[in-house]
Short mmCIF file of C-alpha atoms and ligand atoms in Angstrom, two decimals:
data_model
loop_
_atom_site.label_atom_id
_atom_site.label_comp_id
_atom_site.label_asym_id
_atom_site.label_seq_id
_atom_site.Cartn_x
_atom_site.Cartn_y
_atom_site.Cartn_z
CA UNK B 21 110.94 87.70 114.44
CA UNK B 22 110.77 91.60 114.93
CA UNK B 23 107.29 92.91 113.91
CA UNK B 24 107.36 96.31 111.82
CA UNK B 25 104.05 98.18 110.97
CA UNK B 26 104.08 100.73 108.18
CA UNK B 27 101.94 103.20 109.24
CA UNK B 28 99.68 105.35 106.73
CA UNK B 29 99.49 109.17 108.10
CA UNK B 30 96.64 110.20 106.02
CA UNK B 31 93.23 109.03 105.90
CA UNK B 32 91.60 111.42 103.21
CA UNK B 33 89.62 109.97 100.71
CA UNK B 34 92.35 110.05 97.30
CA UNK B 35 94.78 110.06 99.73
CA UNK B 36 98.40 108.84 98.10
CA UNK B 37 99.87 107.36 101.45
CA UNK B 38 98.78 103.55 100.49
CA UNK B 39 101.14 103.75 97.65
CA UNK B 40 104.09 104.98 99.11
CA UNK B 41 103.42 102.54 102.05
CA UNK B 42 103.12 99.79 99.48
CA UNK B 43 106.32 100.50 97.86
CA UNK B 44 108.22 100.77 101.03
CA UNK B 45 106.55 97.11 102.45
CA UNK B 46 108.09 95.87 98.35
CA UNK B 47 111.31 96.89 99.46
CA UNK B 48 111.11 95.82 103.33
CA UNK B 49 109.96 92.34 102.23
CA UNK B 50 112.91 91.63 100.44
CA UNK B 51 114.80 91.71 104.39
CA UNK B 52 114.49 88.63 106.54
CA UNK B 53 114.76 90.10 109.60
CA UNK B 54 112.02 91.58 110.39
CA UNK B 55 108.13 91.33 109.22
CA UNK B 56 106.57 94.31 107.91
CA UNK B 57 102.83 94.80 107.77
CA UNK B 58 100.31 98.06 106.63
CA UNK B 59 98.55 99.13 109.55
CA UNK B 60 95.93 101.75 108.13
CA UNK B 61 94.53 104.51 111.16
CA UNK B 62 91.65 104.58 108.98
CA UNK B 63 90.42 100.91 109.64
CA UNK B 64 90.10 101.78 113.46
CA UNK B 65 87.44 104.49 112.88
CA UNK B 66 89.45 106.43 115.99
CA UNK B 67 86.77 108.73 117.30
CA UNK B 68 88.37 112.64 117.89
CA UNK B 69 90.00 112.20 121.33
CA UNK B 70 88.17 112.93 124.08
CA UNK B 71 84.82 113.59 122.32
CA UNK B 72 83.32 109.82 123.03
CA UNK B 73 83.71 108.57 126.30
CA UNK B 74 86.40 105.94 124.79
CA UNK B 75 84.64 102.62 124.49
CA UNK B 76 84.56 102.26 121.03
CA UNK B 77 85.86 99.21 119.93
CA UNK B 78 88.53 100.50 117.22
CA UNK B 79 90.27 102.39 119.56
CA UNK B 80 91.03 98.65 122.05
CA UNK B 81 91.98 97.46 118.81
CA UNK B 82 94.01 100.49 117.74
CA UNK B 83 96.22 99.72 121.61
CA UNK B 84 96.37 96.16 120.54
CA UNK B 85 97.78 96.50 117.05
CA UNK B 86 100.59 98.89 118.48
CA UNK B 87 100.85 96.11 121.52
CA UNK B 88 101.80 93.75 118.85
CA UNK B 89 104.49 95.58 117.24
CA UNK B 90 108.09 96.38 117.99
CA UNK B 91 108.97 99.40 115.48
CA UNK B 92 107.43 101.47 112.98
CA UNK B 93 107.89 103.17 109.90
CA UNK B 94 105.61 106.50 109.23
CA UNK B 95 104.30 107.51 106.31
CA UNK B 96 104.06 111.26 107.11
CA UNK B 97 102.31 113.59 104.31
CA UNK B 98 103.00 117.50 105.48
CA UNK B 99 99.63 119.44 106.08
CA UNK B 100 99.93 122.75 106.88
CA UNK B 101 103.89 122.26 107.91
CA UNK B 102 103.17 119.14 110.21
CA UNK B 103 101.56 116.08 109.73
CA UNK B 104 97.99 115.07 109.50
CA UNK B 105 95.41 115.66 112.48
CA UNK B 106 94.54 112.04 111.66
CA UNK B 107 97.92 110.94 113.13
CA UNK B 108 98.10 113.23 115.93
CA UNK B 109 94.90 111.97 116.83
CA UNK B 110 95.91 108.24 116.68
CA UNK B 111 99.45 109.01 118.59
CA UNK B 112 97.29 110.64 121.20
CA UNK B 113 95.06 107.47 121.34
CA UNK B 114 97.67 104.80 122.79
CA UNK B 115 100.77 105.39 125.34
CA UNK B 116 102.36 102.54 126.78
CA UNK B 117 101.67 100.70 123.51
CA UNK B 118 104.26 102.84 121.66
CA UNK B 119 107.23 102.69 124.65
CA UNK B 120 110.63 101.74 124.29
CA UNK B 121 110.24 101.13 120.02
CA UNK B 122 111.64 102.64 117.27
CA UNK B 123 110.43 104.55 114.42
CA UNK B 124 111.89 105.39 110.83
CA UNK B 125 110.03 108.57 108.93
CA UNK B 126 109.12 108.52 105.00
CA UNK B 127 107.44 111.77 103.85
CA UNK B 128 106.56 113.79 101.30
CA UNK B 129 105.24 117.44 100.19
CA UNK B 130 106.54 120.45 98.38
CA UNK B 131 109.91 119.88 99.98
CA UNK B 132 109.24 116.54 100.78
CA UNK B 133 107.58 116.66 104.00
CA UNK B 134 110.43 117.72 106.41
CA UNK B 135 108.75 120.26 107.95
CA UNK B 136 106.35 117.38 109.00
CA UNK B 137 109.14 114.95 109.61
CA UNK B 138 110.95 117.18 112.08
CA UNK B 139 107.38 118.16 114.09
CA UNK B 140 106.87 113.84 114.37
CA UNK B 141 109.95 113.57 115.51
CA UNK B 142 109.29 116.25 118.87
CA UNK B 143 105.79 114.04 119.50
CA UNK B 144 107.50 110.41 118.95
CA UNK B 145 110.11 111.50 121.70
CA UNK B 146 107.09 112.59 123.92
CA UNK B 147 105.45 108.38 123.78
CA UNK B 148 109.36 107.00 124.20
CA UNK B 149 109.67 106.26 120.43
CA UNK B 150 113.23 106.32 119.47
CA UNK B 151 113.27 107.80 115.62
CA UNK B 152 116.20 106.94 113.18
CA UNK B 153 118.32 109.20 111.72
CA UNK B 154 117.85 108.42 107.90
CA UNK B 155 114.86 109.52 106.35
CA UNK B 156 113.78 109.27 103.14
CA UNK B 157 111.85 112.44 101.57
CA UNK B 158 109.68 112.37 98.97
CA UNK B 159 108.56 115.55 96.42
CA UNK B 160 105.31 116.36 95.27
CA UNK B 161 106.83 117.64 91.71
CA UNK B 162 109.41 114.86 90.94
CA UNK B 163 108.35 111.29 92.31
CA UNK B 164 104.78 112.05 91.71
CA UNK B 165 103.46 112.46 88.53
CA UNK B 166 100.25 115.15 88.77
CA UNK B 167 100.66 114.82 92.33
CA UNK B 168 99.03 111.78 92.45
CA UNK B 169 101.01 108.70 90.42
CA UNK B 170 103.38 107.68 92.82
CA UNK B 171 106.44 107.15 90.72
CA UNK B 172 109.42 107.03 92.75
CA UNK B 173 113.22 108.36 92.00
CA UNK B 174 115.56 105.38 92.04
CA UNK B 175 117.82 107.35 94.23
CA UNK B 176 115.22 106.87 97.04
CA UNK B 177 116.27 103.16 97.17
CA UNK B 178 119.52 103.67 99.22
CA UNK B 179 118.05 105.75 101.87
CA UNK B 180 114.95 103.60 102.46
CA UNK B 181 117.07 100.74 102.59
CA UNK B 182 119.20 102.38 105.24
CA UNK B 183 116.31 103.78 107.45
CA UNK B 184 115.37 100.15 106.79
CA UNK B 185 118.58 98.97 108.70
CA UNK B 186 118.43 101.53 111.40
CA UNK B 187 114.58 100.63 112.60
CA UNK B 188 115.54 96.44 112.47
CA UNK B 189 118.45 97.53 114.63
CA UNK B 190 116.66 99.64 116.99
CA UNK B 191 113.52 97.41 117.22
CA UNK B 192 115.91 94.65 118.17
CA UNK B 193 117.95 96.74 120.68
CA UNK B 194 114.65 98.11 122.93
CA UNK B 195 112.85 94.43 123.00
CA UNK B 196 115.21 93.99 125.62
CA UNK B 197 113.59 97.09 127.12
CA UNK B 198 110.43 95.71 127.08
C1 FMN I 9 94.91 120.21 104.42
C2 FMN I 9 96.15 120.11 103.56
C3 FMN I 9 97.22 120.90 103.84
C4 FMN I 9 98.39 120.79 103.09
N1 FMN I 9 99.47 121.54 103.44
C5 FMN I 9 100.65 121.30 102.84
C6 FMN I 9 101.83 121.94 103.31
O1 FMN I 9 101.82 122.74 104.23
N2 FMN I 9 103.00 121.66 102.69
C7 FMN I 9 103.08 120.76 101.66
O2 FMN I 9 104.17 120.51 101.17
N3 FMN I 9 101.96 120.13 101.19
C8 FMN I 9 100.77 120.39 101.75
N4 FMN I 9 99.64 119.73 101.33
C9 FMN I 9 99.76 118.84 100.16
C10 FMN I 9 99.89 117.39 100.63
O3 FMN I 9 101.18 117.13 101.12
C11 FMN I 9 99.55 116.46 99.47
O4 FMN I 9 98.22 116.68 99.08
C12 FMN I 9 99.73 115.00 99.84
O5 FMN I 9 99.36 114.21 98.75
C13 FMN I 9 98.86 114.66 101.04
O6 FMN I 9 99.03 113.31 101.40
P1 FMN I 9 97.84 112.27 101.19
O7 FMN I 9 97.54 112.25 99.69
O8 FMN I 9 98.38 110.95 101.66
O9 FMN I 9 96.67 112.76 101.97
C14 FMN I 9 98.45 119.85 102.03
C15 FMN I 9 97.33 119.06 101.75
C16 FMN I 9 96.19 119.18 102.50
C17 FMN I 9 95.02 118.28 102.20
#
């Protein structure tokens, strides 16, 4: 069975991404191809790279999670126009861990994260993570309510669903990669 971790981009404290990632794992559970499973950057305690001298024990476990995974699905907030220095940091942390998987993109912002989305997609390329095509985009104004209650548009459903199919199919394609 392919292994799928939904991966939270943020790690600020009232931070939204552990409802959006909870609402795409609803809708991912409902497949039977694939297990899907929250993996949270913030449980890791990743030190800033290359300020420790790397023996802290999060970032082993950090490598291992990824180890044990065979695609991904980020949940990218935009800061600034790109994602979260959080993320960065945690891509930076791992390398052959992430090669030859896939990766579908859910964000959100003012104009629901692309600018984010696109900048992931330059770094994923860089650690041999193949990224999907369809990608769901969330907005601040409309499936948010005070920018905080995630309340999704229905009209999301279809697209998650397909960037859904796309990851299962690419997971499944580069195990034989691996
Ligand atoms: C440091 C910072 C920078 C931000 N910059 C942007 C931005 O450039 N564009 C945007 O659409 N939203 C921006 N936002 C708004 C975030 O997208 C919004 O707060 C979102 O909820 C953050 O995700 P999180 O709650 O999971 O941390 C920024 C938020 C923060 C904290």
């Amino acid at each position: 069975m392919l292994k799928i971790g939904i991966v939270l981009g943020s790690t600020r404290q009232g931070r939204v991404s552990p409802q959006v990632a909870e609402w795409v794992k609803g809708i991912a559970d409902k497949r039977t191809d694939a297990e899907f499973e929250i993996v949270d950057i913030a449980d890791y305690n990743l030190p800033f790279l290359g300020t420790t001298d790397g023996t802290e024990p999060g970032i082993a476990a950090w490598n291992e999670k990824l180890a044990s995974l065979d695609g991904f699905v980020f949940v990218v907030q935009e800061y600034n126009h790109s994602i979260t220095g959080a993320l960065k940091n945690a891509i930076d942390f791992a390398r052959e861990a992430w090669y030859n998987k896939a990766a579908g993109i859910v964000s959100y912002g003012s104009t629901g994260g692309a600018r984010a989305a696109e900048h992931i997609r330059g770094i994923l390329g860089e650690v041999k993570v193949a990224d999907v095509r369809t990608h769901p985009t969330l907005s601040l104004f409309t499936d948010f309510e005070n920018m905080s209650e995630f309340k999704p548009q229905d009209l999301h459903l279809d697209n998650v669903n397909a960037m859904l199919e796309e990851v299962v199919a690419w997971s499944g394609a580069l195990k034989t990669l691996r």
